[in-house]
């Protein structure tokens, strides 16, 4: 009997200590720094915790970067790609894809549209090529876009891994931001979603992010959320990775399976689209708390799952939207994943529709402004 009493005493004490040492979710949200377990709790938040996470992130966003949302007109100027990423619909080995390269005049017309409609910036995105023809072409385009917009349009590039010389050359010709997603910061997971060869090396990807920073770009990266083999720990580590490399901009969205890719064979390992969507929103909110002054894009992949997906992301932390300005004839051929939205709209329709939606999300559009990452300006001053 005495034994039992002793045991209960010991148990009771340690349980109280345990309860005292566990932070409440509300306490976690008020912190300025977050540990990996804190982030995992945010990523798993349900019910009242989820609501508290979203309102804390919304408040932090408004206090630090304000209510404005900036547009980056997206021009997917070529789907020709030398890579074979196992998740991507335009991978080189997908022979079903009709390959295109938009003509210079069409690309320039899309950029002119962006400038005339006071979008502030454009993003030129393509598959990854490293031929000198490709490098020269991008270089020429950059100069032409700068000229046609009297230097006013901001230009972001998203053309994959390149040499330091190429990055520097493009920077000198007018690109000032660069997007290159790490896809997953876990090298083992990266290895599972890319072919196992030197052309798809995790280390090279990391090195490129460093080179971009050294060349003077505002650098953006991001991950896919809900990949087969990916855990909550991986995602929390991804968030810490973004912080550790001191990134200026982030675009991250749900992984969406594509029938004509090798990763499709593992679709039984992924959660429902709705769950991936919810997880992506929690990732955006957690990142806004972790890195309050960066630019966070509302990924188009969110809209592939929920028509109001990007606006939902804007409400809880994102401040960048990339309306699609790709010439409509090519949109169907730039299908990175299933159900990619806005295939039939032209640029004007996209603009009107976006404006209405952003106002619904309680934000305003920063017309004619570059909307640079505050984090980048602070980084420059350090
Ligand atoms: N699902 C979601 N995002 C994808 N991307 C490529 N394929 C997919 C997919 N199946 C994303 C990658 C890439 C960006 C241009 O598009 O993160 O970096
Ligand atoms: Fe393309 Fe609305 S964003 S139609």
mmCIF file of C-alpha atoms and ligand atoms in Angstrom:
data_model
loop_
_atom_site.group_PDB
_atom_site.id
_atom_site.type_symbol
_atom_site.label_atom_id
_atom_site.label_comp_id
_atom_site.label_asym_id
_atom_site.label_seq_id
_atom_site.Cartn_x
_atom_site.Cartn_y
_atom_site.Cartn_z
ATOM 1 C CA UNK A 1 0.000 0.000 0.000
ATOM 2 C CA UNK A 2 2.801 2.349 0.976
ATOM 3 C CA UNK A 3 4.508 1.457 -2.247
ATOM 4 C CA UNK A 4 1.454 2.414 -4.294
ATOM 5 C CA UNK A 5 1.168 5.736 -2.421
ATOM 6 C CA UNK A 6 4.806 6.495 -3.138
ATOM 7 C CA UNK A 7 4.398 5.661 -6.761
ATOM 8 C CA UNK A 8 1.338 7.881 -7.064
ATOM 9 C CA UNK A 9 3.188 10.700 -5.334
ATOM 10 C CA UNK A 10 6.067 10.436 -7.755
ATOM 11 C CA UNK A 11 3.742 10.195 -10.729
ATOM 12 C CA UNK A 12 1.627 13.140 -9.540
ATOM 13 C CA UNK A 13 4.656 15.371 -9.139
ATOM 14 C CA UNK A 14 6.208 14.571 -12.458
ATOM 15 C CA UNK A 15 2.873 15.048 -14.210
ATOM 16 C CA UNK A 16 2.542 18.556 -12.741
ATOM 17 C CA UNK A 17 6.088 19.377 -13.752
ATOM 18 C CA UNK A 18 5.350 18.065 -17.199
ATOM 19 C CA UNK A 19 2.228 20.191 -17.518
ATOM 20 C CA UNK A 20 4.134 23.262 -16.369
ATOM 21 C CA UNK A 21 6.876 22.685 -18.943
ATOM 22 C CA UNK A 22 4.474 22.296 -21.906
ATOM 23 C CA UNK A 23 3.681 25.666 -23.424
ATOM 24 C CA UNK A 24 0.117 26.443 -24.396
ATOM 25 C CA UNK A 25 -0.466 27.045 -28.087
ATOM 26 C CA UNK A 26 -1.321 30.678 -27.389
ATOM 27 C CA UNK A 27 2.027 31.091 -25.627
ATOM 28 C CA UNK A 28 3.850 29.600 -28.579
ATOM 29 C CA UNK A 29 2.223 32.040 -30.981
ATOM 30 C CA UNK A 30 3.337 35.025 -28.911
ATOM 31 C CA UNK A 31 7.023 34.071 -29.086
ATOM 32 C CA UNK A 32 9.578 35.819 -31.276
ATOM 33 C CA UNK A 33 11.570 32.640 -31.937
ATOM 34 C CA UNK A 34 10.240 29.201 -32.731
ATOM 35 C CA UNK A 35 11.753 25.792 -32.160
ATOM 36 C CA UNK A 36 11.241 22.837 -34.471
ATOM 37 C CA UNK A 37 8.635 21.283 -32.117
ATOM 38 C CA UNK A 38 6.800 24.649 -31.949
ATOM 39 C CA UNK A 39 6.590 24.683 -35.738
ATOM 40 C CA UNK A 40 5.378 21.094 -35.873
ATOM 41 C CA UNK A 41 2.577 22.069 -33.498
ATOM 42 C CA UNK A 42 1.621 24.938 -35.797
ATOM 43 C CA UNK A 43 1.588 22.636 -38.808
ATOM 44 C CA UNK A 44 -0.714 20.237 -36.989
ATOM 45 C CA UNK A 45 -3.011 22.919 -35.559
ATOM 46 C CA UNK A 46 -6.734 22.122 -35.770
ATOM 47 C CA UNK A 47 -9.942 23.870 -34.663
ATOM 48 C CA UNK A 48 -9.381 26.799 -32.268
ATOM 49 C CA UNK A 49 -5.577 26.434 -32.541
ATOM 50 C CA UNK A 50 -5.761 26.707 -36.315
ATOM 51 C CA UNK A 51 -7.921 29.843 -36.062
ATOM 52 C CA UNK A 52 -5.480 31.343 -33.528
ATOM 53 C CA UNK A 53 -2.514 30.553 -35.822
ATOM 54 C CA UNK A 54 -4.202 32.229 -38.783
ATOM 55 C CA UNK A 55 -5.182 35.360 -36.872
ATOM 56 C CA UNK A 56 -1.723 35.703 -35.316
ATOM 57 C CA UNK A 57 -0.140 35.434 -38.791
ATOM 58 C CA UNK A 58 -2.642 37.874 -40.323
ATOM 59 C CA UNK A 59 -1.937 40.414 -37.559
ATOM 60 C CA UNK A 60 1.830 39.982 -37.903
ATOM 61 C CA UNK A 61 1.612 40.466 -41.652
ATOM 62 C CA UNK A 62 -0.392 43.656 -41.360
ATOM 63 C CA UNK A 63 1.907 45.050 -38.660
ATOM 64 C CA UNK A 64 5.152 44.296 -40.505
ATOM 65 C CA UNK A 65 4.507 44.398 -44.272
ATOM 66 C CA UNK A 66 1.111 46.119 -44.337
ATOM 67 C CA UNK A 67 -2.082 45.377 -46.243
ATOM 68 C CA UNK A 68 -0.709 45.686 -49.759
ATOM 69 C CA UNK A 69 -0.456 42.831 -52.202
ATOM 70 C CA UNK A 70 1.952 43.174 -55.124
ATOM 71 C CA UNK A 71 1.489 41.709 -58.574
ATOM 72 C CA UNK A 72 4.187 39.901 -60.516
ATOM 73 C CA UNK A 73 2.934 39.178 -64.034
ATOM 74 C CA UNK A 74 4.054 35.636 -64.838
ATOM 75 C CA UNK A 75 5.296 34.893 -68.355
ATOM 76 C CA UNK A 76 6.068 31.209 -68.866
ATOM 77 C CA UNK A 77 8.061 31.833 -72.009
ATOM 78 C CA UNK A 78 9.256 28.300 -72.801
ATOM 79 C CA UNK A 79 8.475 24.791 -71.564
ATOM 80 C CA UNK A 80 11.619 23.239 -73.070
ATOM 81 C CA UNK A 81 13.531 21.690 -70.172
ATOM 82 C CA UNK A 82 16.733 19.688 -69.837
ATOM 83 C CA UNK A 83 15.739 18.268 -66.462
ATOM 84 C CA UNK A 84 13.721 15.271 -65.420
ATOM 85 C CA UNK A 85 12.322 16.121 -61.980
ATOM 86 C CA UNK A 86 10.103 13.198 -61.022
ATOM 87 C CA UNK A 87 7.100 15.362 -60.077
ATOM 88 C CA UNK A 88 7.015 17.856 -62.935
ATOM 89 C CA UNK A 89 4.683 17.636 -65.923
ATOM 90 C CA UNK A 90 7.104 19.368 -68.302
ATOM 91 C CA UNK A 91 10.064 17.098 -67.474
ATOM 92 C CA UNK A 92 12.226 16.314 -70.468
ATOM 93 C CA UNK A 93 11.104 12.675 -70.699
ATOM 94 C CA UNK A 94 7.408 13.529 -70.926
ATOM 95 C CA UNK A 95 6.977 13.034 -74.659
ATOM 96 C CA UNK A 96 3.286 13.965 -74.491
ATOM 97 C CA UNK A 97 4.164 17.625 -73.959
ATOM 98 C CA UNK A 98 4.027 19.885 -77.010
ATOM 99 C CA UNK A 99 7.162 21.996 -76.584
ATOM 100 C CA UNK A 100 7.053 25.720 -77.275
ATOM 101 C CA UNK A 101 9.174 28.814 -77.142
ATOM 102 C CA UNK A 102 7.156 32.003 -77.188
ATOM 103 C CA UNK A 103 8.304 34.543 -79.762
ATOM 104 C CA UNK A 104 10.156 37.596 -78.450
ATOM 105 C CA UNK A 105 7.385 39.908 -79.602
ATOM 106 C CA UNK A 106 4.766 37.923 -77.654
ATOM 107 C CA UNK A 107 6.892 37.957 -74.511
ATOM 108 C CA UNK A 108 7.494 41.675 -74.889
ATOM 109 C CA UNK A 109 3.776 42.303 -75.502
ATOM 110 C CA UNK A 110 2.943 40.477 -72.246
ATOM 111 C CA UNK A 111 5.510 42.631 -70.416
ATOM 112 C CA UNK A 112 4.146 45.771 -72.025
ATOM 113 C CA UNK A 113 0.670 44.761 -70.803
ATOM 114 C CA UNK A 114 2.094 44.380 -67.294
ATOM 115 C CA UNK A 115 3.721 47.797 -67.455
ATOM 116 C CA UNK A 116 0.698 49.578 -68.925
ATOM 117 C CA UNK A 117 -1.517 48.016 -66.271
ATOM 118 C CA UNK A 118 0.905 49.108 -63.551
ATOM 119 C CA UNK A 119 1.745 45.592 -62.362
ATOM 120 C CA UNK A 120 5.125 46.746 -61.055
ATOM 121 C CA UNK A 121 7.009 43.582 -61.965
ATOM 122 C CA UNK A 122 7.112 40.562 -64.217
ATOM 123 C CA UNK A 123 8.474 37.066 -63.671
ATOM 124 C CA UNK A 124 10.071 35.352 -66.641
ATOM 125 C CA UNK A 125 9.884 31.620 -66.090
ATOM 126 C CA UNK A 126 10.953 28.707 -68.272
ATOM 127 C CA UNK A 127 12.231 25.178 -68.225
ATOM 128 C CA UNK A 128 15.925 24.860 -67.428
ATOM 129 C CA UNK A 129 18.401 25.205 -70.300
ATOM 130 C CA UNK A 130 22.037 26.239 -70.261
ATOM 131 C CA UNK A 131 22.912 26.617 -73.950
ATOM 132 C CA UNK A 132 24.525 29.880 -74.999
ATOM 133 C CA UNK A 133 21.552 30.533 -77.312
ATOM 134 C CA UNK A 134 19.223 30.400 -74.309
ATOM 135 C CA UNK A 135 21.493 32.518 -72.109
ATOM 136 C CA UNK A 136 21.862 35.177 -74.809
ATOM 137 C CA UNK A 137 18.158 35.190 -75.506
ATOM 138 C CA UNK A 138 17.248 35.829 -71.866
ATOM 139 C CA UNK A 139 19.897 38.526 -71.734
ATOM 140 C CA UNK A 140 18.418 40.273 -74.791
ATOM 141 C CA UNK A 141 14.896 39.992 -73.413
ATOM 142 C CA UNK A 142 15.940 41.589 -70.132
ATOM 143 C CA UNK A 143 17.400 44.593 -71.948
ATOM 144 C CA UNK A 144 14.332 44.930 -74.153
ATOM 145 C CA UNK A 145 11.932 44.775 -71.198
ATOM 146 C CA UNK A 146 13.920 47.415 -69.356
ATOM 147 C CA UNK A 147 13.873 49.624 -72.469
ATOM 148 C CA UNK A 148 10.161 49.261 -73.239
ATOM 149 C CA UNK A 149 9.187 50.072 -69.647
ATOM 150 C CA UNK A 150 11.686 52.949 -69.287
ATOM 151 C CA UNK A 151 13.364 50.975 -66.536
ATOM 152 C CA UNK A 152 10.152 50.878 -64.516
ATOM 153 C CA UNK A 153 9.204 47.189 -64.598
ATOM 154 C CA UNK A 154 10.885 45.054 -61.992
ATOM 155 C CA UNK A 155 12.112 41.756 -63.422
ATOM 156 C CA UNK A 156 12.284 38.423 -61.636
ATOM 157 C CA UNK A 157 13.845 35.428 -63.347
ATOM 158 C CA UNK A 158 12.985 31.790 -62.733
ATOM 159 C CA UNK A 159 15.164 29.862 -65.185
ATOM 160 C CA UNK A 160 16.777 27.259 -62.977
ATOM 161 C CA UNK A 161 20.381 26.459 -62.158
ATOM 162 C CA UNK A 162 23.013 28.454 -64.025
ATOM 163 C CA UNK A 163 26.682 29.373 -63.640
ATOM 164 C CA UNK A 164 27.836 32.362 -61.604
ATOM 165 C CA UNK A 165 28.760 34.144 -64.864
ATOM 166 C CA UNK A 166 25.259 33.696 -66.259
ATOM 167 C CA UNK A 167 23.567 34.859 -63.062
ATOM 168 C CA UNK A 168 25.852 37.903 -62.971
ATOM 169 C CA UNK A 169 25.286 38.699 -66.619
ATOM 170 C CA UNK A 170 21.508 38.550 -66.256
ATOM 171 C CA UNK A 171 21.699 40.679 -63.118
ATOM 172 C CA UNK A 172 23.740 43.295 -64.972
ATOM 173 C CA UNK A 173 21.156 43.293 -67.773
ATOM 174 C CA UNK A 174 18.301 44.169 -65.433
ATOM 175 C CA UNK A 175 17.019 41.148 -63.492
ATOM 176 C CA UNK A 176 17.001 41.916 -59.786
ATOM 177 C CA UNK A 177 15.121 39.000 -58.269
ATOM 178 C CA UNK A 178 15.519 35.274 -58.844
ATOM 179 C CA UNK A 179 13.320 32.348 -57.872
ATOM 180 C CA UNK A 180 14.850 28.917 -57.442
ATOM 181 C CA UNK A 181 12.944 26.524 -55.235
ATOM 182 C CA UNK A 182 14.863 24.075 -53.101
ATOM 183 C CA UNK A 183 11.737 21.830 -53.345
ATOM 184 C CA UNK A 184 12.750 20.082 -50.088
ATOM 185 C CA UNK A 185 15.560 21.007 -47.716
ATOM 186 C CA UNK A 186 15.964 17.353 -46.733
ATOM 187 C CA UNK A 187 18.669 15.967 -49.064
ATOM 188 C CA UNK A 188 17.280 12.451 -48.723
ATOM 189 C CA UNK A 189 13.787 13.516 -49.765
ATOM 190 C CA UNK A 190 15.261 15.672 -52.533
ATOM 191 C CA UNK A 191 16.977 12.503 -53.762
ATOM 192 C CA UNK A 192 13.664 10.650 -53.858
ATOM 193 C CA UNK A 193 11.909 13.229 -56.034
ATOM 194 C CA UNK A 194 14.746 13.820 -58.487
ATOM 195 C CA UNK A 195 16.781 11.461 -60.659
ATOM 196 C CA UNK A 196 19.912 10.286 -58.935
ATOM 197 C CA UNK A 197 22.573 11.993 -61.078
ATOM 198 C CA UNK A 198 24.864 15.015 -61.166
ATOM 199 C CA UNK A 199 22.380 17.037 -63.246
ATOM 200 C CA UNK A 200 19.927 16.883 -60.331
ATOM 201 C CA UNK A 201 22.189 17.515 -57.369
ATOM 202 C CA UNK A 202 20.944 18.926 -54.072
ATOM 203 C CA UNK A 203 24.351 20.476 -53.369
ATOM 204 C CA UNK A 204 24.336 22.268 -56.722
ATOM 205 C CA UNK A 205 20.900 23.706 -55.924
ATOM 206 C CA UNK A 206 22.167 25.026 -52.593
ATOM 207 C CA UNK A 207 25.258 26.449 -54.221
ATOM 208 C CA UNK A 208 23.126 28.274 -56.814
ATOM 209 C CA UNK A 209 21.086 29.933 -54.051
ATOM 210 C CA UNK A 210 24.338 31.178 -52.556
ATOM 211 C CA UNK A 211 25.643 32.401 -55.938
ATOM 212 C CA UNK A 212 22.442 34.325 -56.541
ATOM 213 C CA UNK A 213 22.833 36.109 -53.245
ATOM 214 C CA UNK A 214 26.454 36.947 -54.019
ATOM 215 C CA UNK A 215 25.457 38.407 -57.399
ATOM 216 C CA UNK A 216 23.141 40.849 -55.593
ATOM 217 C CA UNK A 217 19.713 39.370 -56.340
ATOM 218 C CA UNK A 218 16.754 39.327 -54.013
ATOM 219 C CA UNK A 219 16.503 35.587 -53.722
ATOM 220 C CA UNK A 220 13.359 33.492 -53.505
ATOM 221 C CA UNK A 221 13.023 29.810 -52.835
ATOM 222 C CA UNK A 222 10.375 27.423 -51.583
ATOM 223 C CA UNK A 223 9.215 23.872 -51.187
ATOM 224 C CA UNK A 224 6.392 21.601 -52.247
ATOM 225 C CA UNK A 225 4.003 20.599 -49.492
ATOM 226 C CA UNK A 226 2.456 17.152 -49.135
ATOM 227 C CA UNK A 227 4.977 15.193 -51.194
ATOM 228 C CA UNK A 228 5.109 11.420 -50.915
ATOM 229 C CA UNK A 229 7.662 10.428 -48.225
ATOM 230 C CA UNK A 230 7.487 13.916 -46.630
ATOM 231 C CA UNK A 231 6.883 14.231 -42.872
ATOM 232 C CA UNK A 232 5.773 17.113 -40.611
ATOM 233 C CA UNK A 233 9.326 17.166 -39.272
ATOM 234 C CA UNK A 234 10.606 17.698 -42.811
ATOM 235 C CA UNK A 235 8.270 20.646 -43.317
ATOM 236 C CA UNK A 236 9.161 22.248 -39.978
ATOM 237 C CA UNK A 237 12.825 21.816 -40.948
ATOM 238 C CA UNK A 238 12.075 23.431 -44.312
ATOM 239 C CA UNK A 239 10.786 26.511 -42.480
ATOM 240 C CA UNK A 240 13.910 26.621 -40.314
ATOM 241 C CA UNK A 241 16.039 26.195 -43.427
ATOM 242 C CA UNK A 242 14.415 29.263 -45.033
ATOM 243 C CA UNK A 243 15.242 31.238 -41.919
ATOM 244 C CA UNK A 244 18.765 29.880 -41.706
ATOM 245 C CA UNK A 245 19.656 30.835 -45.278
ATOM 246 C CA UNK A 246 18.105 34.260 -44.649
ATOM 247 C CA UNK A 247 15.895 34.149 -47.731
ATOM 248 C CA UNK A 248 14.134 37.286 -49.042
ATOM 249 C CA UNK A 249 11.109 35.733 -50.744
ATOM 250 C CA UNK A 250 9.261 32.448 -50.579
ATOM 251 C CA UNK A 251 6.838 30.704 -52.908
ATOM 252 C CA UNK A 252 5.562 27.376 -51.690
ATOM 253 C CA UNK A 253 2.470 25.418 -52.515
ATOM 254 C CA UNK A 254 0.875 22.005 -52.369
ATOM 255 C CA UNK A 255 2.368 19.186 -54.387
ATOM 256 C CA UNK A 256 -0.160 18.157 -57.024
ATOM 257 C CA UNK A 257 0.218 14.824 -58.747
ATOM 258 C CA UNK A 258 0.635 14.668 -62.516
ATOM 259 C CA UNK A 259 -0.339 11.514 -64.346
ATOM 260 C CA UNK A 260 2.591 11.565 -66.770
ATOM 261 C CA UNK A 261 5.331 11.690 -64.155
ATOM 262 C CA UNK A 262 7.141 8.919 -62.237
ATOM 263 C CA UNK A 263 6.034 10.264 -58.839
ATOM 264 C CA UNK A 264 2.432 9.507 -59.792
ATOM 265 C CA UNK A 265 3.132 5.852 -58.923
ATOM 266 C CA UNK A 266 3.385 6.951 -55.253
ATOM 267 C CA UNK A 267 0.059 8.771 -55.116
ATOM 268 C CA UNK A 268 -1.248 6.236 -52.572
ATOM 269 C CA UNK A 269 1.269 7.756 -50.114
ATOM 270 C CA UNK A 270 -0.107 11.289 -50.245
ATOM 271 C CA UNK A 271 -2.979 12.856 -48.302
ATOM 272 C CA UNK A 272 -6.136 14.249 -49.935
ATOM 273 C CA UNK A 273 -5.847 17.460 -51.961
ATOM 274 C CA UNK A 274 -7.843 19.274 -49.282
ATOM 275 C CA UNK A 275 -5.398 18.174 -46.591
ATOM 276 C CA UNK A 276 -2.410 19.275 -48.671
ATOM 277 C CA UNK A 277 -4.129 22.604 -49.217
ATOM 278 C CA UNK A 278 -4.769 23.084 -45.485
ATOM 279 C CA UNK A 279 -1.206 22.147 -44.683
ATOM 280 C CA UNK A 280 0.077 24.658 -47.243
ATOM 281 C CA UNK A 281 -1.970 27.418 -45.565
ATOM 282 C CA UNK A 282 -0.520 26.487 -42.162
ATOM 283 C CA UNK A 283 2.966 26.568 -43.689
ATOM 284 C CA UNK A 284 2.353 30.102 -44.999
ATOM 285 C CA UNK A 285 1.017 31.279 -41.629
ATOM 286 C CA UNK A 286 3.889 29.680 -39.686
ATOM 287 C CA UNK A 287 6.429 31.213 -42.070
ATOM 288 C CA UNK A 288 4.907 34.694 -41.651
ATOM 289 C CA UNK A 289 5.407 34.353 -37.888
ATOM 290 C CA UNK A 290 8.932 32.980 -38.311
ATOM 291 C CA UNK A 291 10.082 35.531 -40.929
ATOM 292 C CA UNK A 292 7.699 38.503 -40.648
ATOM 293 C CA UNK A 293 9.421 40.857 -43.108
ATOM 294 C CA UNK A 294 9.853 38.640 -46.181
ATOM 295 C CA UNK A 295 7.710 38.524 -49.315
ATOM 296 C CA UNK A 296 5.534 35.418 -49.474
ATOM 297 C CA UNK A 297 3.796 34.483 -52.717
ATOM 298 C CA UNK A 298 0.361 32.914 -52.797
ATOM 299 C CA UNK A 299 1.246 29.924 -54.981
ATOM 300 C CA UNK A 300 -0.827 29.238 -58.075
ATOM 301 C CA UNK A 301 -0.954 25.554 -57.042
ATOM 302 C CA UNK A 302 -3.263 26.620 -54.179
ATOM 303 C CA UNK A 303 -5.755 27.805 -56.763
ATOM 304 C CA UNK A 304 -5.574 24.454 -58.564
ATOM 305 C CA UNK A 305 -7.157 22.889 -55.462
ATOM 306 C CA UNK A 306 -9.438 25.693 -54.277
ATOM 307 C CA UNK A 307 -10.612 28.453 -56.649
ATOM 308 C CA UNK A 308 -10.171 30.981 -53.820
ATOM 309 C CA UNK A 309 -6.899 29.398 -52.687
ATOM 310 C CA UNK A 310 -4.568 32.294 -53.351
ATOM 311 C CA UNK A 311 -6.887 34.787 -51.669
ATOM 312 C CA UNK A 312 -7.072 32.540 -48.608
ATOM 313 C CA UNK A 313 -3.272 32.578 -48.483
ATOM 314 C CA UNK A 314 -3.275 36.387 -48.754
ATOM 315 C CA UNK A 315 -5.596 36.598 -45.748
ATOM 316 C CA UNK A 316 -3.239 34.631 -43.527
ATOM 317 C CA UNK A 317 0.209 35.819 -44.550
ATOM 318 C CA UNK A 318 1.017 35.999 -48.273
ATOM 319 C CA UNK A 319 1.605 39.400 -49.917
ATOM 320 C CA UNK A 320 2.531 38.552 -53.514
ATOM 321 C CA UNK A 321 0.332 37.241 -56.331
ATOM 322 C CA UNK A 322 1.541 36.169 -59.740
ATOM 323 C CA UNK A 323 -1.241 36.674 -62.317
ATOM 324 C CA UNK A 324 -0.593 34.572 -65.370
ATOM 325 C CA UNK A 325 0.342 36.638 -68.448
ATOM 326 C CA UNK A 326 1.577 33.720 -70.546
ATOM 327 C CA UNK A 327 0.181 34.074 -74.083
ATOM 328 C CA UNK A 328 -3.024 32.005 -73.894
ATOM 329 C CA UNK A 329 -2.082 29.739 -76.824
ATOM 330 C CA UNK A 330 0.730 28.251 -74.700
ATOM 331 C CA UNK A 331 -0.898 27.940 -71.288
ATOM 332 C CA UNK A 332 -2.154 24.409 -71.782
ATOM 333 C CA UNK A 333 1.409 23.317 -72.588
ATOM 334 C CA UNK A 334 2.840 24.638 -69.314
ATOM 335 C CA UNK A 335 1.106 22.098 -67.108
ATOM 336 C CA UNK A 336 3.477 21.439 -64.241
ATOM 337 C CA UNK A 337 0.624 19.704 -62.412
ATOM 338 C CA UNK A 338 -3.029 18.718 -62.864
ATOM 339 C CA UNK A 339 -5.823 21.304 -62.928
ATOM 340 C CA UNK A 340 -3.515 24.289 -63.366
ATOM 341 C CA UNK A 341 -5.915 27.280 -63.310
ATOM 342 C CA UNK A 342 -6.609 30.085 -65.773
ATOM 343 C CA UNK A 343 -6.038 28.102 -68.940
ATOM 344 C CA UNK A 344 -8.760 29.869 -70.874
ATOM 345 C CA UNK A 345 -8.548 33.404 -69.554
ATOM 346 C CA UNK A 346 -6.685 36.208 -71.213
ATOM 347 C CA UNK A 347 -4.592 38.673 -69.244
ATOM 348 C CA UNK A 348 -7.365 41.268 -68.952
ATOM 349 C CA UNK A 349 -9.814 38.777 -67.500
ATOM 350 C CA UNK A 350 -7.218 37.634 -64.997
ATOM 351 C CA UNK A 351 -6.628 41.171 -63.863
ATOM 352 C CA UNK A 352 -10.265 42.021 -63.274
ATOM 353 C CA UNK A 353 -10.912 38.771 -61.524
ATOM 354 C CA UNK A 354 -7.881 39.168 -59.288
ATOM 355 C CA UNK A 355 -8.742 42.692 -58.247
ATOM 356 C CA UNK A 356 -12.166 41.639 -57.066
ATOM 357 C CA UNK A 357 -10.761 38.696 -55.203
ATOM 358 C CA UNK A 358 -8.033 40.620 -53.436
ATOM 359 C CA UNK A 359 -10.464 43.210 -52.236
ATOM 360 C CA UNK A 360 -12.538 40.356 -50.879
ATOM 361 C CA UNK A 361 -9.485 39.217 -48.965
ATOM 362 C CA UNK A 362 -9.377 42.660 -47.262
ATOM 363 C CA UNK A 363 -6.214 43.834 -49.027
ATOM 364 C CA UNK A 364 -5.261 46.444 -51.575
ATOM 365 C CA UNK A 365 -3.031 46.165 -54.632
ATOM 366 C CA UNK A 366 0.273 48.010 -54.737
ATOM 367 C CA UNK A 367 -0.095 49.241 -58.325
ATOM 368 C CA UNK A 368 3.023 50.485 -60.052
ATOM 369 C CA UNK A 369 5.273 49.544 -57.133
ATOM 370 C CA UNK A 370 8.073 47.020 -57.161
ATOM 371 C CA UNK A 371 7.087 45.816 -53.719
ATOM 372 C CA UNK A 372 10.579 44.692 -52.828
ATOM 373 C CA UNK A 373 11.106 42.435 -49.876
ATOM 374 C CA UNK A 374 11.627 44.523 -46.702
ATOM 375 C CA UNK A 375 13.878 41.737 -45.578
ATOM 376 C CA UNK A 376 16.163 42.350 -48.559
ATOM 377 C CA UNK A 377 16.513 46.067 -47.776
ATOM 378 C CA UNK A 378 17.368 45.231 -44.161
ATOM 379 C CA UNK A 379 19.840 42.570 -45.317
ATOM 380 C CA UNK A 380 21.583 45.181 -47.511
ATOM 381 C CA UNK A 381 21.956 47.522 -44.547
ATOM 382 C CA UNK A 382 23.534 44.917 -42.282
HETATM 383 N N1 LIG B 1 3.008 20.046 -58.006
HETATM 384 C C1 LIG B 1 3.221 21.243 -57.414
HETATM 385 N N2 LIG B 1 4.210 22.071 -57.777
HETATM 386 C C2 LIG B 1 5.005 21.683 -58.780
HETATM 387 N N3 LIG B 1 6.059 22.277 -59.346
HETATM 388 C C3 LIG B 1 6.524 21.487 -60.338
HETATM 389 N N4 LIG B 1 5.780 20.374 -60.415
HETATM 390 C C4 LIG B 1 4.836 20.462 -59.455
HETATM 391 C C5 LIG B 1 3.788 19.620 -59.027
HETATM 392 N N5 LIG B 1 3.558 18.443 -59.600
HETATM 393 C C6 LIG B 1 6.627 23.529 -58.834
HETATM 394 C C7 LIG B 1 8.079 23.296 -58.406
HETATM 395 C C8 LIG B 1 8.853 24.235 -59.304
HETATM 396 C C9 LIG B 1 7.822 25.277 -59.645
HETATM 397 C C10 LIG B 1 8.132 26.052 -60.885
HETATM 398 O O1 LIG B 1 6.645 24.530 -59.813
HETATM 399 O O2 LIG B 1 8.222 23.676 -57.042
HETATM 400 O O3 LIG B 1 9.983 24.788 -58.667
HETATM 401 FE FE1 LIG B 2 -6.843 34.035 -63.890
HETATM 402 FE FE2 LIG B 2 -8.732 34.954 -62.336
HETATM 403 S S1 LIG B 2 -6.675 34.798 -61.913
HETATM 404 S S2 LIG B 2 -8.960 34.226 -64.314
#
